[in-house]
PDB file of C-alpha atoms in Angstrom:
ATOM      1  CA  MET A  28      90.728 -28.357  63.914  1.00 84.00           C
ATOM      2  CA  THR A  29      87.668 -28.522  66.181  1.00 88.00           C
ATOM      3  CA  PRO A  30      84.680 -28.607  63.813  1.00 94.00           C
ATOM      4  CA  PHE A  31      81.026 -28.470  64.836  1.00 98.00           C
ATOM      5  CA  ALA A  32      78.069 -28.382  62.428  1.00 98.00           C
ATOM      6  CA  ILE A  33      75.285 -25.915  63.245  1.00 98.00           C
ATOM      7  CA  ALA A  34      72.158 -25.583  61.111  1.00 98.00           C
ATOM      8  CA  GLY A  35      69.865 -22.582  61.126  1.00 98.00           C
ATOM      9  CA  ILE A  36      66.270 -23.071  59.994  1.00 98.00           C
ATOM     10  CA  GLN A  37      64.494 -20.035  58.591  1.00 98.00           C
ATOM     11  CA  GLN A  38      60.797 -20.804  58.282  1.00 98.00           C
ATOM     12  CA  TYR A  39      57.388 -19.200  57.951  1.00 98.00           C
ATOM     13  CA  VAL A  40      55.805 -18.429  61.341  1.00 98.00           C
ATOM     14  CA  ASN A  41      52.024 -18.417  61.707  1.00 97.00           C
ATOM     15  CA  PRO A  42      50.896 -15.969  64.436  1.00 96.00           C
ATOM     16  CA  LEU A  43      47.526 -17.581  65.169  1.00 94.00           C
ATOM     17  CA  GLN A  44      48.303 -21.273  65.537  1.00 94.00           C
ATOM     18  CA  SER A  45      51.077 -23.496  66.779  1.00 97.00           C
ATOM     19  CA  ASN A  46      54.133 -23.905  64.551  1.00 98.00           C
ATOM     20  CA  VAL A  47      55.616 -26.661  66.712  1.00 98.00           C
ATOM     21  CA  ASP A  48      54.766 -29.643  64.488  1.00 98.00           C
ATOM     22  CA  GLY A  49      56.040 -27.784  61.422  1.00 98.00           C
ATOM     23  CA  MET A  50      59.314 -27.010  63.192  1.00 98.00           C
ATOM     24  CA  ILE A  51      59.790 -30.649  64.135  1.00 98.00           C
ATOM     25  CA  HIS A  52      59.037 -31.700  60.558  1.00 98.00           C
ATOM     26  CA  ARG A  53      61.707 -29.300  59.269  1.00 98.00           C
ATOM     27  CA  LEU A  54      64.124 -30.541  61.921  1.00 98.00           C
ATOM     28  CA  ASP A  55      63.582 -34.111  60.732  1.00 98.00           C
ATOM     29  CA  VAL A  56      64.071 -33.071  57.102  1.00 98.00           C
ATOM     30  CA  CYS A  57      67.246 -31.169  57.974  1.00 98.00           C
ATOM     31  CA  LEU A  58      68.759 -34.185  59.723  1.00 98.00           C
ATOM     32  CA  ALA A  59      67.700 -36.483  56.886  1.00 98.00           C
ATOM     33  CA  ARG A  60      69.337 -34.221  54.296  1.00 98.00           C
ATOM     34  CA  PHE A  61      72.356 -33.251  56.365  1.00 98.00           C
ATOM     35  CA  PRO A  62      72.915 -36.062  58.891  1.00 97.00           C
ATOM     36  CA  TRP A  63      76.237 -34.563  59.940  1.00 98.00           C
ATOM     37  CA  THR A  64      74.393 -31.633  61.633  1.00 98.00           C
ATOM     38  CA  GLN A  65      75.071 -31.493  65.388  1.00 98.00           C
ATOM     39  CA  MET A  66      73.024 -28.467  66.497  1.00 98.00           C
ATOM     40  CA  VAL A  67      69.895 -26.771  65.115  1.00 98.00           C
ATOM     41  CA  LEU A  68      68.727 -23.224  65.833  1.00 98.00           C
ATOM     42  CA  PHE A  69      65.305 -21.759  64.999  1.00 98.00           C
ATOM     43  CA  SER A  70      64.187 -18.119  65.035  1.00 98.00           C
ATOM     44  CA  GLU A  71      62.816 -16.089  67.937  1.00 98.00           C
ATOM     45  CA  LEU A  72      59.226 -16.983  68.933  1.00 98.00           C
ATOM     46  CA  ALA A  73      59.013 -19.533  66.116  1.00 98.00           C
ATOM     47  CA  PRO A  74      56.858 -22.026  68.083  1.00 98.00           C
ATOM     48  CA  PHE A  75      53.824 -19.750  68.631  1.00 97.00           C
ATOM     49  CA  GLY A  76      54.574 -16.394  67.008  1.00 96.00           C
ATOM     50  CA  PRO A  77      54.680 -12.877  68.487  1.00 96.00           C
ATOM     51  CA  LEU A  78      51.388 -12.809  70.425  1.00 95.00           C
ATOM     52  CA  ASN A  79      52.030 -12.964  74.141  1.00 94.00           C
ATOM     53  CA  LYS A  80      48.497 -14.183  74.821  1.00 92.00           C
ATOM     54  CA  TYR A  81      49.883 -17.604  73.905  1.00 93.00           C
ATOM     55  CA  ALA A  82      52.347 -17.535  76.812  1.00 96.00           C
ATOM     56  CA  LEU A  83      52.873 -20.943  78.425  1.00 96.00           C
ATOM     57  CA  PRO A  84      54.174 -22.224  81.764  1.00 95.00           C
ATOM     58  CA  SER A  85      57.827 -23.286  81.848  1.00 92.00           C
ATOM     59  CA  GLU A  86      56.807 -26.935  81.663  1.00 91.00           C
ATOM     60  CA  ASN A  87      54.584 -27.467  78.645  1.00 95.00           C
ATOM     61  CA  GLU A  88      53.696 -29.914  75.877  1.00 96.00           C
ATOM     62  CA  ALA A  89      55.632 -28.007  73.208  1.00 97.00           C
ATOM     63  CA  LEU A  90      58.880 -28.353  75.148  1.00 98.00           C
ATOM     64  CA  ASP A  91      58.176 -32.049  75.641  1.00 98.00           C
ATOM     65  CA  LYS A  92      57.811 -32.446  71.866  1.00 98.00           C
ATOM     66  CA  PHE A  93      61.070 -30.584  71.216  1.00 98.00           C
ATOM     67  CA  ARG A  94      62.872 -32.695  73.803  1.00 98.00           C
ATOM     68  CA  GLU A  95      61.681 -35.883  72.138  1.00 98.00           C
ATOM     69  CA  ALA A  96      62.679 -34.568  68.683  1.00 98.00           C
ATOM     70  CA  ALA A  97      66.181 -33.709  69.919  1.00 98.00           C
ATOM     71  CA  ARG A  98      66.540 -37.138  71.514  1.00 98.00           C
ATOM     72  CA  ARG A  99      65.266 -38.932  68.410  1.00 98.00           C
ATOM     73  CA  ASN A 100      67.643 -37.039  66.123  1.00 98.00           C
ATOM     74  CA  ARG A 101      70.582 -37.047  68.588  1.00 98.00           C
ATOM     75  CA  VAL A 102      71.079 -33.314  68.097  1.00 98.00           C
ATOM     76  CA  TRP A 103      71.491 -30.177  70.191  1.00 98.00           C
ATOM     77  CA  LEU A 104      68.362 -28.070  69.709  1.00 98.00           C
ATOM     78  CA  VAL A 105      67.465 -24.441  70.400  1.00 98.00           C
ATOM     79  CA  PRO A 106      63.841 -24.184  69.192  1.00 98.00           C
ATOM     80  CA  GLY A 107      63.825 -20.411  68.977  1.00 97.00           C
ATOM     81  CA  SER A 108      62.087 -18.872  71.973  1.00 98.00           C
ATOM     82  CA  MET A 109      58.594 -18.672  73.407  1.00 97.00           C
ATOM     83  CA  PHE A 110      56.709 -16.521  75.870  1.00 98.00           C
ATOM     84  CA  ILE A 111      56.843 -18.141  79.297  1.00 98.00           C
ATOM     85  CA  LYS A 112      54.559 -16.983  82.121  1.00 97.00           C
ATOM     86  CA  ASP A 113      55.694 -17.556  85.692  1.00 94.00           C
ATOM     87  CA  GLU A 114      53.520 -18.121  88.756  1.00 90.00           C
ATOM     88  CA  ASP A 115      53.400 -14.376  89.445  1.00 91.00           C
ATOM     89  CA  GLY A 116      52.083 -13.637  85.955  1.00 93.00           C
ATOM     90  CA  ALA A 117      55.305 -12.141  84.573  1.00 96.00           C
ATOM     91  CA  ILE A 118      55.901 -13.029  80.924  1.00 97.00           C
ATOM     92  CA  ARG A 119      59.439 -13.456  79.586  1.00 98.00           C
ATOM     93  CA  ASN A 120      60.735 -14.174  76.084  1.00 98.00           C
ATOM     94  CA  THR A 121      62.668 -17.352  76.835  1.00 98.00           C
ATOM     95  CA  ALA A 122      64.863 -19.730  74.825  1.00 98.00           C
ATOM     96  CA  PHE A 123      65.734 -23.263  75.919  1.00 98.00           C
ATOM     97  CA  VAL A 124      68.806 -25.346  75.092  1.00 98.00           C
ATOM     98  CA  ILE A 125      68.111 -29.074  74.704  1.00 98.00           C
ATOM     99  CA  ASP A 126      70.929 -31.626  74.487  1.00 98.00           C
ATOM    100  CA  PRO A 127      70.961 -34.839  72.374  1.00 98.00           C
ATOM    101  CA  ASP A 128      69.566 -36.788  75.336  1.00 98.00           C
ATOM    102  CA  GLY A 129      66.499 -34.562  75.342  1.00 98.00           C
ATOM    103  CA  GLU A 130      67.492 -32.776  78.546  1.00 98.00           C
ATOM    104  CA  ILE A 131      67.098 -29.026  79.006  1.00 98.00           C
ATOM    105  CA  VAL A 132      70.599 -27.886  79.946  1.00 98.00           C
ATOM    106  CA  ALA A 133      70.118 -24.104  79.874  1.00 98.00           C
ATOM    107  CA  SER A 134      67.542 -21.382  79.388  1.00 98.00           C
ATOM    108  CA  TYR A 135      67.762 -17.672  78.711  1.00 98.00           C
ATOM    109  CA  SER A 136      65.246 -14.822  78.933  1.00 98.00           C
ATOM    110  CA  LYS A 137      65.718 -11.823  76.650  1.00 98.00           C
ATOM    111  CA  MET A 138      67.377  -8.939  78.495  1.00 98.00           C
ATOM    112  CA  PHE A 139      66.292  -6.181  76.143  1.00 98.00           C
ATOM    113  CA  PRO A 140      62.673  -6.492  75.003  1.00 97.00           C
ATOM    114  CA  PHE A 141      62.145  -4.312  71.920  1.00 96.00           C
ATOM    115  CA  ARG A 142      60.650  -1.359  73.750  1.00 93.00           C
ATOM    116  CA  PRO A 143      58.486   0.592  73.303  1.00 93.00           C
ATOM    117  CA  TYR A 144      56.997  -1.950  70.876  1.00 91.00           C
ATOM    118  CA  GLU A 145      57.417  -5.151  72.892  1.00 90.00           C
ATOM    119  CA  GLN A 146      55.035  -4.242  75.704  1.00 89.00           C
ATOM    120  CA  GLY A 147      54.105  -6.385  78.675  1.00 93.00           C
ATOM    121  CA  ILE A 148      57.289  -8.461  78.589  1.00 97.00           C
ATOM    122  CA  THR A 149      59.550  -8.669  81.639  1.00 97.00           C
ATOM    123  CA  ALA A 150      63.279  -8.400  80.936  1.00 97.00           C
ATOM    124  CA  GLY A 151      65.562 -11.249  81.911  1.00 97.00           C
ATOM    125  CA  THR A 152      68.551 -10.600  84.155  1.00 97.00           C
ATOM    126  CA  ASP A 153      70.772 -13.693  83.827  1.00 97.00           C
ATOM    127  CA  PHE A 154      73.358 -14.385  81.133  1.00 98.00           C
ATOM    128  CA  CYS A 155      73.511 -17.789  79.474  1.00 98.00           C
ATOM    129  CA  VAL A 156      76.552 -19.776  78.401  1.00 98.00           C
ATOM    130  CA  PHE A 157      76.738 -23.540  78.063  1.00 98.00           C
ATOM    131  CA  ASP A 158      79.323 -26.076  76.974  1.00 98.00           C
ATOM    132  CA  VAL A 159      79.148 -28.778  74.348  1.00 98.00           C
ATOM    133  CA  PRO A 160      81.573 -31.356  75.777  1.00 96.00           C
ATOM    134  CA  GLU A 161      84.891 -31.672  73.923  1.00 96.00           C
ATOM    135  CA  VAL A 162      83.796 -28.922  71.513  1.00 97.00           C
ATOM    136  CA  GLY A 163      83.460 -25.466  73.034  1.00 97.00           C
ATOM    137  CA  ARG A 164      81.350 -22.838  74.775  1.00 98.00           C
ATOM    138  CA  PHE A 165      78.238 -21.175  73.394  1.00 98.00           C
ATOM    139  CA  GLY A 166      76.458 -17.976  74.413  1.00 98.00           C
ATOM    140  CA  LEU A 167      72.787 -17.199  73.849  1.00 98.00           C
ATOM    141  CA  SER A 168      71.155 -13.838  73.185  1.00 98.00           C
ATOM    142  CA  ILE A 169      67.835 -12.945  71.569  1.00 98.00           C
ATOM    143  CA  CYS A 170      67.261 -10.406  68.798  1.00 98.00           C
ATOM    144  CA  TYR A 171      67.415  -6.841  70.223  1.00 98.00           C
ATOM    145  CA  ASP A 172      70.012  -7.925  72.792  1.00 98.00           C
ATOM    146  CA  ILE A 173      72.698  -7.727  70.102  1.00 98.00           C
ATOM    147  CA  TRP A 174      72.124  -3.969  69.747  1.00 98.00           C
ATOM    148  CA  PHE A 175      73.649  -3.656  73.231  1.00 98.00           C
ATOM    149  CA  PRO A 176      77.287  -4.785  72.934  1.00 97.00           C
ATOM    150  CA  GLU A 177      77.511  -5.129  76.693  1.00 97.00           C
ATOM    151  CA  THR A 178      75.511  -8.356  76.409  1.00 98.00           C
ATOM    152  CA  THR A 179      78.002  -9.972  74.044  1.00 98.00           C
ATOM    153  CA  ARG A 180      80.877  -8.480  76.044  1.00 98.00           C
ATOM    154  CA  GLN A 181      79.670 -10.370  79.097  1.00 98.00           C
ATOM    155  CA  LEU A 182      79.073 -13.629  77.212  1.00 98.00           C
ATOM    156  CA  THR A 183      82.505 -13.619  75.583  1.00 98.00           C
ATOM    157  CA  SER A 184      84.134 -12.632  78.887  1.00 97.00           C
ATOM    158  CA  MET A 185      82.509 -15.793  80.239  1.00 98.00           C
ATOM    159  CA  GLY A 186      84.195 -17.734  77.434  1.00 98.00           C
ATOM    160  CA  ALA A 187      81.525 -17.921  74.733  1.00 98.00           C
ATOM    161  CA  GLU A 188      83.040 -18.746  71.342  1.00 98.00           C
ATOM    162  CA  VAL A 189      79.823 -18.956  69.308  1.00 98.00           C
ATOM    163  CA  LEU A 190      76.907 -16.553  69.751  1.00 98.00           C
ATOM    164  CA  LEU A 191      73.538 -18.183  69.041  1.00 98.00           C
ATOM    165  CA  HIS A 192      71.143 -15.400  68.091  1.00 98.00           C
ATOM    166  CA  PRO A 193      67.497 -16.199  67.302  1.00 98.00           C
ATOM    167  CA  VAL A 194      65.760 -13.188  65.760  1.00 98.00           C
ATOM    168  CA  LEU A 195      62.272 -11.926  64.945  1.00 98.00           C
ATOM    169  CA  THR A 196      62.832  -8.864  62.800  1.00 97.00           C
ATOM    170  CA  GLY A 197      60.178  -7.916  60.276  1.00 96.00           C
ATOM    171  CA  THR A 198      61.048  -4.227  60.148  1.00 95.00           C
ATOM    172  CA  THR A 199      63.044  -1.916  57.893  1.00 96.00           C
ATOM    173  CA  ASP A 200      66.115  -1.985  60.130  1.00 96.00           C
ATOM    174  CA  ARG A 201      67.037  -5.583  59.295  1.00 97.00           C
ATOM    175  CA  ASP A 202      69.997  -4.417  57.202  1.00 96.00           C
ATOM    176  CA  ALA A 203      71.307  -2.444  60.181  1.00 97.00           C
ATOM    177  CA  GLU A 204      70.960  -5.557  62.297  1.00 97.00           C
ATOM    178  CA  LEU A 205      72.986  -7.557  59.779  1.00 98.00           C
ATOM    179  CA  ALA A 206      75.726  -4.932  59.991  1.00 98.00           C
ATOM    180  CA  ILE A 207      75.645  -5.265  63.783  1.00 98.00           C
ATOM    181  CA  ALA A 208      75.966  -9.048  63.474  1.00 98.00           C
ATOM    182  CA  ARG A 209      79.140  -8.638  61.401  1.00 98.00           C
ATOM    183  CA  ALA A 210      80.537  -6.009  63.751  1.00 98.00           C
ATOM    184  CA  THR A 211      79.764  -8.197  66.772  1.00 98.00           C
ATOM    185  CA  ALA A 212      81.682 -11.116  65.276  1.00 98.00           C
ATOM    186  CA  ALA A 213      84.746  -8.922  64.692  1.00 97.00           C
ATOM    187  CA  GLN A 214      84.559  -7.027  67.998  1.00 97.00           C
ATOM    188  CA  PHE A 215      84.298 -10.155  70.090  1.00 97.00           C
ATOM    189  CA  GLN A 216      86.138 -12.610  67.837  1.00 97.00           C
ATOM    190  CA  CYS A 217      83.322 -15.151  67.767  1.00 98.00           C
ATOM    191  CA  TYR A 218      80.986 -16.841  65.329  1.00 98.00           C
ATOM    192  CA  VAL A 219      77.497 -15.316  65.125  1.00 98.00           C
ATOM    193  CA  ILE A 220      74.626 -17.598  64.098  1.00 98.00           C
ATOM    194  CA  ASP A 221      71.755 -15.203  63.385  1.00 98.00           C
ATOM    195  CA  VAL A 222      68.433 -16.890  62.468  1.00 98.00           C
ATOM    196  CA  ASN A 223      65.384 -14.813  61.516  1.00 98.00           C
ATOM    197  CA  GLY A 224      61.895 -16.054  60.620  1.00 98.00           C
ATOM    198  CA  LEU A 225      59.383 -15.331  57.850  1.00 98.00           C
ATOM    199  CA  GLY A 226      55.789 -14.118  57.792  1.00 97.00           C
ATOM    200  CA  ALA A 227      54.861 -13.144  61.355  1.00 97.00           C
ATOM    201  CA  GLY A 228      58.383 -14.302  62.228  1.00 98.00           C
ATOM    202  CA  GLY A 229      60.296 -11.692  60.228  1.00 98.00           C
ATOM    203  CA  VAL A 230      61.724 -10.855  56.809  1.00 98.00           C
ATOM    204  CA  GLY A 231      64.371 -13.583  56.744  1.00 98.00           C
ATOM    205  CA  LYS A 232      67.929 -12.674  55.722  1.00 98.00           C
ATOM    206  CA  SER A 233      69.429 -15.038  58.307  1.00 98.00           C
ATOM    207  CA  CYS A 234      73.215 -15.112  58.357  1.00 98.00           C
ATOM    208  CA  VAL A 235      76.282 -16.874  59.718  1.00 98.00           C
ATOM    209  CA  VAL A 236      79.363 -14.732  60.358  1.00 98.00           C
ATOM    210  CA  ASP A 237      82.849 -15.931  61.243  1.00 98.00           C
ATOM    211  CA  PRO A 238      85.237 -14.248  63.753  1.00 97.00           C
ATOM    212  CA  SER A 239      86.812 -12.096  61.030  1.00 95.00           C
ATOM    213  CA  SER A 240      83.355 -10.684  60.084  1.00 96.00           C
ATOM    214  CA  MET A 241      83.207 -12.770  56.890  1.00 97.00           C
ATOM    215  CA  VAL A 242      79.640 -13.792  56.007  1.00 98.00           C
ATOM    216  CA  LEU A 243      79.658 -17.564  55.547  1.00 98.00           C
ATOM    217  CA  HIS A 244      75.986 -17.719  54.617  1.00 98.00           C
ATOM    218  CA  GLN A 245      73.245 -15.201  53.855  1.00 97.00           C
ATOM    219  CA  SER A 246      69.646 -16.344  53.409  1.00 98.00           C
ATOM    220  CA  ALA A 247      67.192 -14.443  51.258  1.00 96.00           C
ATOM    221  CA  GLY A 248      63.447 -14.091  51.828  1.00 95.00           C
ATOM    222  CA  GLN A 249      62.315 -17.687  51.464  1.00 97.00           C
ATOM    223  CA  GLU A 250      62.412 -20.761  53.686  1.00 98.00           C
ATOM    224  CA  ASP A 251      65.945 -22.006  54.171  1.00 98.00           C
ATOM    225  CA  MET A 252      67.932 -24.532  56.170  1.00 98.00           C
ATOM    226  CA  PHE A 253      71.653 -23.969  56.237  1.00 98.00           C
ATOM    227  CA  PRO A 254      74.104 -26.254  58.017  1.00 98.00           C
ATOM    228  CA  ILE A 255      77.509 -24.605  58.474  1.00 98.00           C
ATOM    229  CA  GLU A 256      80.547 -26.251  60.002  1.00 97.00           C
ATOM    230  CA  VAL A 257      82.232 -23.819  62.393  1.00 97.00           C
ATOM    231  CA  ASP A 258      85.789 -24.313  63.623  1.00 97.00           C
ATOM    232  CA  PHE A 259      86.496 -23.493  67.255  1.00 98.00           C
ATOM    233  CA  ASP A 260      90.235 -23.487  66.600  1.00 97.00           C
ATOM    234  CA  VAL A 261      89.716 -20.463  64.341  1.00 96.00           C
ATOM    235  CA  VAL A 262      88.165 -18.598  67.284  1.00 97.00           C
ATOM    236  CA  ARG A 263      90.952 -19.609  69.653  1.00 97.00           C
ATOM    237  CA  ARG A 264      93.722 -18.801  67.208  1.00 96.00           C
ATOM    238  CA  GLN A 265      92.293 -15.402  66.376  1.00 96.00           C
ATOM    239  CA  ARG A 266      91.806 -14.490  70.028  1.00 97.00           C
ATOM    240  CA  GLU A 267      95.476 -15.201  70.596  1.00 96.00           C
ATOM    241  CA  THR A 268      96.959 -13.608  67.471  1.00 97.00           C
ATOM    242  CA  GLY A 269      94.332 -11.029  66.514  1.00 96.00           C
ATOM    243  CA  LEU A 270      91.841 -10.576  63.691  1.00 93.00           C
ATOM    244  CA  LYS A 271      93.882 -11.527  60.602  1.00 91.00           C
ATOM    245  CA  GLY A 272      96.973 -11.204  62.778  1.00 93.00           C
ATOM    246  CA  LEU A 273      96.047  -7.628  63.693  1.00 95.00           C
ATOM    247  CA  GLY A 274      93.971  -6.317  66.610  1.00 94.00           C
ATOM    248  CA  GLN A 275      93.815  -8.513  69.719  1.00 96.00           C
ATOM    249  CA  VAL A 276      90.543  -7.036  70.909  1.00 95.00           C
ATOM    250  CA  LEU A 277      89.635  -9.209  73.876  1.00 96.00           C
ATOM    251  CA  LYS A 278      93.108  -9.012  75.383  1.00 96.00           C
ATOM    252  CA  SER A 279      93.210  -5.250  74.821  1.00 96.00           C
ATOM    253  CA  PHE A 280      89.943  -4.898  76.724  1.00 95.00           C
ATOM    254  CA  ARG A 281      91.255  -7.151  79.504  1.00 96.00           C
ATOM    255  CA  ASP A 282      94.395  -5.056  79.853  1.00 96.00           C
ATOM    256  CA  ARG A 283      92.617  -1.686  79.627  1.00 95.00           C
ATOM    257  CA  GLY A 284      93.926   1.134  81.775  1.00 95.00           C
ATOM    258  CA  ASN A 285      90.558   2.575  82.686  1.00 93.00           C
ATOM    259  CA  ASP A 286      87.021   1.640  83.612  1.00 93.00           C
ATOM    260  CA  PHE A 287      83.866   3.235  82.266  1.00 94.00           C
ATOM    261  CA  PRO A 288      82.024   5.537  84.666  1.00 93.00           C
ATOM    262  CA  VAL A 289      78.898   5.434  82.496  1.00 92.00           C
ATOM    263  CA  TYR A 290      78.217   1.987  83.994  1.00 93.00           C
ATOM    264  CA  ASP A 291      78.111   3.495  87.489  1.00 91.00           C
ATOM    265  CA  ARG A 292      74.558   4.829  87.633  1.00 90.00           C
ATOM    266  CA  THR A 293      75.487   7.099  90.531  1.00 92.00           C
ATOM    267  CA  SER A 294      78.388   8.776  88.709  1.00 93.00           C
ATOM    268  CA  GLY A 295      76.303  11.359  86.873  1.00 93.00           C
ATOM    269  CA  THR A 296      78.263  10.820  83.665  1.00 94.00           C
ATOM    270  CA  ASP A 297      75.125   9.581  81.920  1.00 93.00           C
ATOM    271  CA  ALA A 298      73.264  12.846  82.571  1.00 94.00           C
ATOM    272  CA  PHE A 299      72.699  13.411  78.847  1.00 94.00           C
ATOM    273  CA  LEU A 300      70.699  10.197  78.576  1.00 94.00           C
ATOM    274  CA  HIS A 301      68.206  11.578  81.073  1.00 92.00           C
ATOM    275  CA  THR A 302      67.446  14.493  78.733  1.00 92.00           C
ATOM    276  CA  LEU A 303      66.095  12.197  76.027  1.00 93.00           C
ATOM    277  CA  GLY A 304      62.569  11.893  77.389  1.00 91.00           C
ATOM    278  CA  PRO A 305      60.524   8.800  78.175  1.00 93.00           C
ATOM    279  CA  LEU A 306      60.785   5.468  76.381  1.00 94.00           C
ATOM    280  CA  GLU A 307      57.393   5.551  74.666  1.00 92.00           C
ATOM    281  CA  MET A 308      55.711   5.004  71.321  1.00 92.00           C
ATOM    282  CA  PRO A 309      56.117   7.922  68.870  1.00 91.00           C
ATOM    283  CA  LYS A 310      52.875   9.669  67.850  1.00 91.00           C
ATOM    284  CA  GLN A 311      51.791  10.931  64.463  1.00 92.00           C
ATOM    285  CA  GLY A 312      53.402  14.270  63.644  1.00 91.00           C
ATOM    286  CA  THR A 313      55.635  14.280  66.702  1.00 89.00           C
ATOM    287  CA  THR A 314      58.450  16.825  66.809  1.00 90.00           C
ATOM    288  CA  ARG A 315      60.332  15.198  69.663  1.00 88.00           C
ATOM    289  CA  GLY A 316      64.088  15.573  69.240  1.00 88.00           C
ATOM    290  CA  LEU A 317      63.767  18.396  66.722  1.00 89.00           C
ATOM    291  CA  ARG A 318      64.821  21.978  67.410  1.00 80.00           C
ATOM    292  CA  VAL A 319      61.308  23.312  67.801  1.00 69.00           C
ATOM    293  CA  ASP A 320      59.245  24.483  70.716  1.00 47.00           C
ATOM    294  CA  VAL A 321      57.945  21.119  71.854  1.00 47.00           C
ATOM    295  CA  GLU A 322      55.474  22.819  74.177  1.00 51.00           C
ATOM    296  CA  THR A 323      53.509  23.874  71.072  1.00 48.00           C
ATOM    297  CA  GLU A 324      53.465  20.382  69.618  1.00 49.00           C
ATOM    298  CA  ALA A 325      49.931  19.267  68.886  1.00 50.00           C
ATOM    299  CA  GLU A 326      49.029  15.886  70.258  1.00 50.00           C
ATOM    300  CA  ALA A 327      48.058  13.790  67.236  1.00 47.00           C
ATOM    301  CA  PRO A 328      45.398  11.118  67.773  1.00 51.00           C
ATOM    302  CA  GLN A 329      46.538   7.528  68.195  1.00 48.00           C
ATOM    303  CA  PRO A 330      45.800   5.221  65.239  1.00 43.00           C
ATOM    304  CA  GLU A 331      43.026   2.718  65.631  1.00 44.00           C
ATOM    305  CA  GLY A 332      42.361  -0.725  64.232  1.00 38.00           C
ATOM    306  CA  VAL A 333      44.427  -3.779  63.501  1.00 34.00           C
ATOM    307  CA  TYR A 334      47.379  -1.820  62.111  1.00 32.00           C
ATOM    308  CA  ALA A 335      48.045  -0.161  65.464  1.00 38.00           C
ATOM    309  CA  ALA A 336      50.063  -3.083  66.791  1.00 42.00           C
ATOM    310  CA  GLN A 337      50.309  -1.657  70.278  1.00 38.00           C
ATOM    311  CA  HIS A 338      46.516  -1.866  70.606  1.00 36.00           C
ATOM    312  CA  VAL A 339      46.114  -5.441  69.378  1.00 41.00           C
ATOM    313  CA  GLU A 340      45.510  -7.771  72.305  1.00 44.00           C
ATOM    314  CA  GLY A 341      48.664  -9.725  73.009  1.00 49.00           C
ATOM    315  CA  MET A 342      50.719  -8.159  70.186  1.00 51.00           C
ATOM    316  CA  THR A 343      54.211  -7.220  71.292  1.00 54.00           C
ATOM    317  CA  GLY A 344      55.875  -5.959  68.115  1.00 57.00           C
ATOM    318  CA  THR A 345      58.762  -8.233  68.955  1.00 63.00           C
ATOM    319  CA  ARG A 346      62.101  -8.194  67.241  1.00 67.00           C
TER     320      ARG A 346
END
């Protein structure tokens, strides 16, 4: 048995002020209550919320505080993610991995911003896996990334055994996302640690799923901290013998007899996708996608005011 204790912290996220000190307080409480915890994961954009006007440089005081908290508690820490602005002005939704010595050992920028809602955010291009010595390999993805199985396919092909998945989902599709988390665990024979926030950080319902798609923990809609001991030997055994002794999915993919032309953008096999129209915000009364004469569709006015998230300065509609 190769056990490793990972705690998710589901907390209220304030969108207009820093949540960093509150996160560190909850981290300290978690380690005081559950001192056997070895890694802690927070939700997407937990430190400063979903407004990209609070984007910071890659070296900043918040990261310094998280590094000190990880060192003081001797714990691996992924403090959700934050908007990071580079020297050219590009803003990326970026998560950092901090080891028990307080060193940043990896970082990852979200590959699939939640478009068309998450505007003004540059997509990342690099995958992220990292090793905990003598334990196993972890992969990192952020929220909407999990809707694209290619991301987890790449991470698990690189050896990831646990998928760390910070989330900011405050929308009505959270239940669909939970179904995707379970399917991801079964498809790729890995643990999925899915941590959502509250308030401006989401509707909660964080979960931990094992490689057979069994839900080991399901949060509700209140603050929660949930340490779960995962077993890397379960992942390794199942990848060798199959889910419950049945399908050996990763090996079947490895030994496949064909490739997928849809991934060759010059093949033309994705022609249907180019009939779907632009990736843009739906308008009131739109008939796009319906069997009507779209040329007669009346252009409805855009909503105004604070409830039109796409018009609020710095609001990305992240999830």
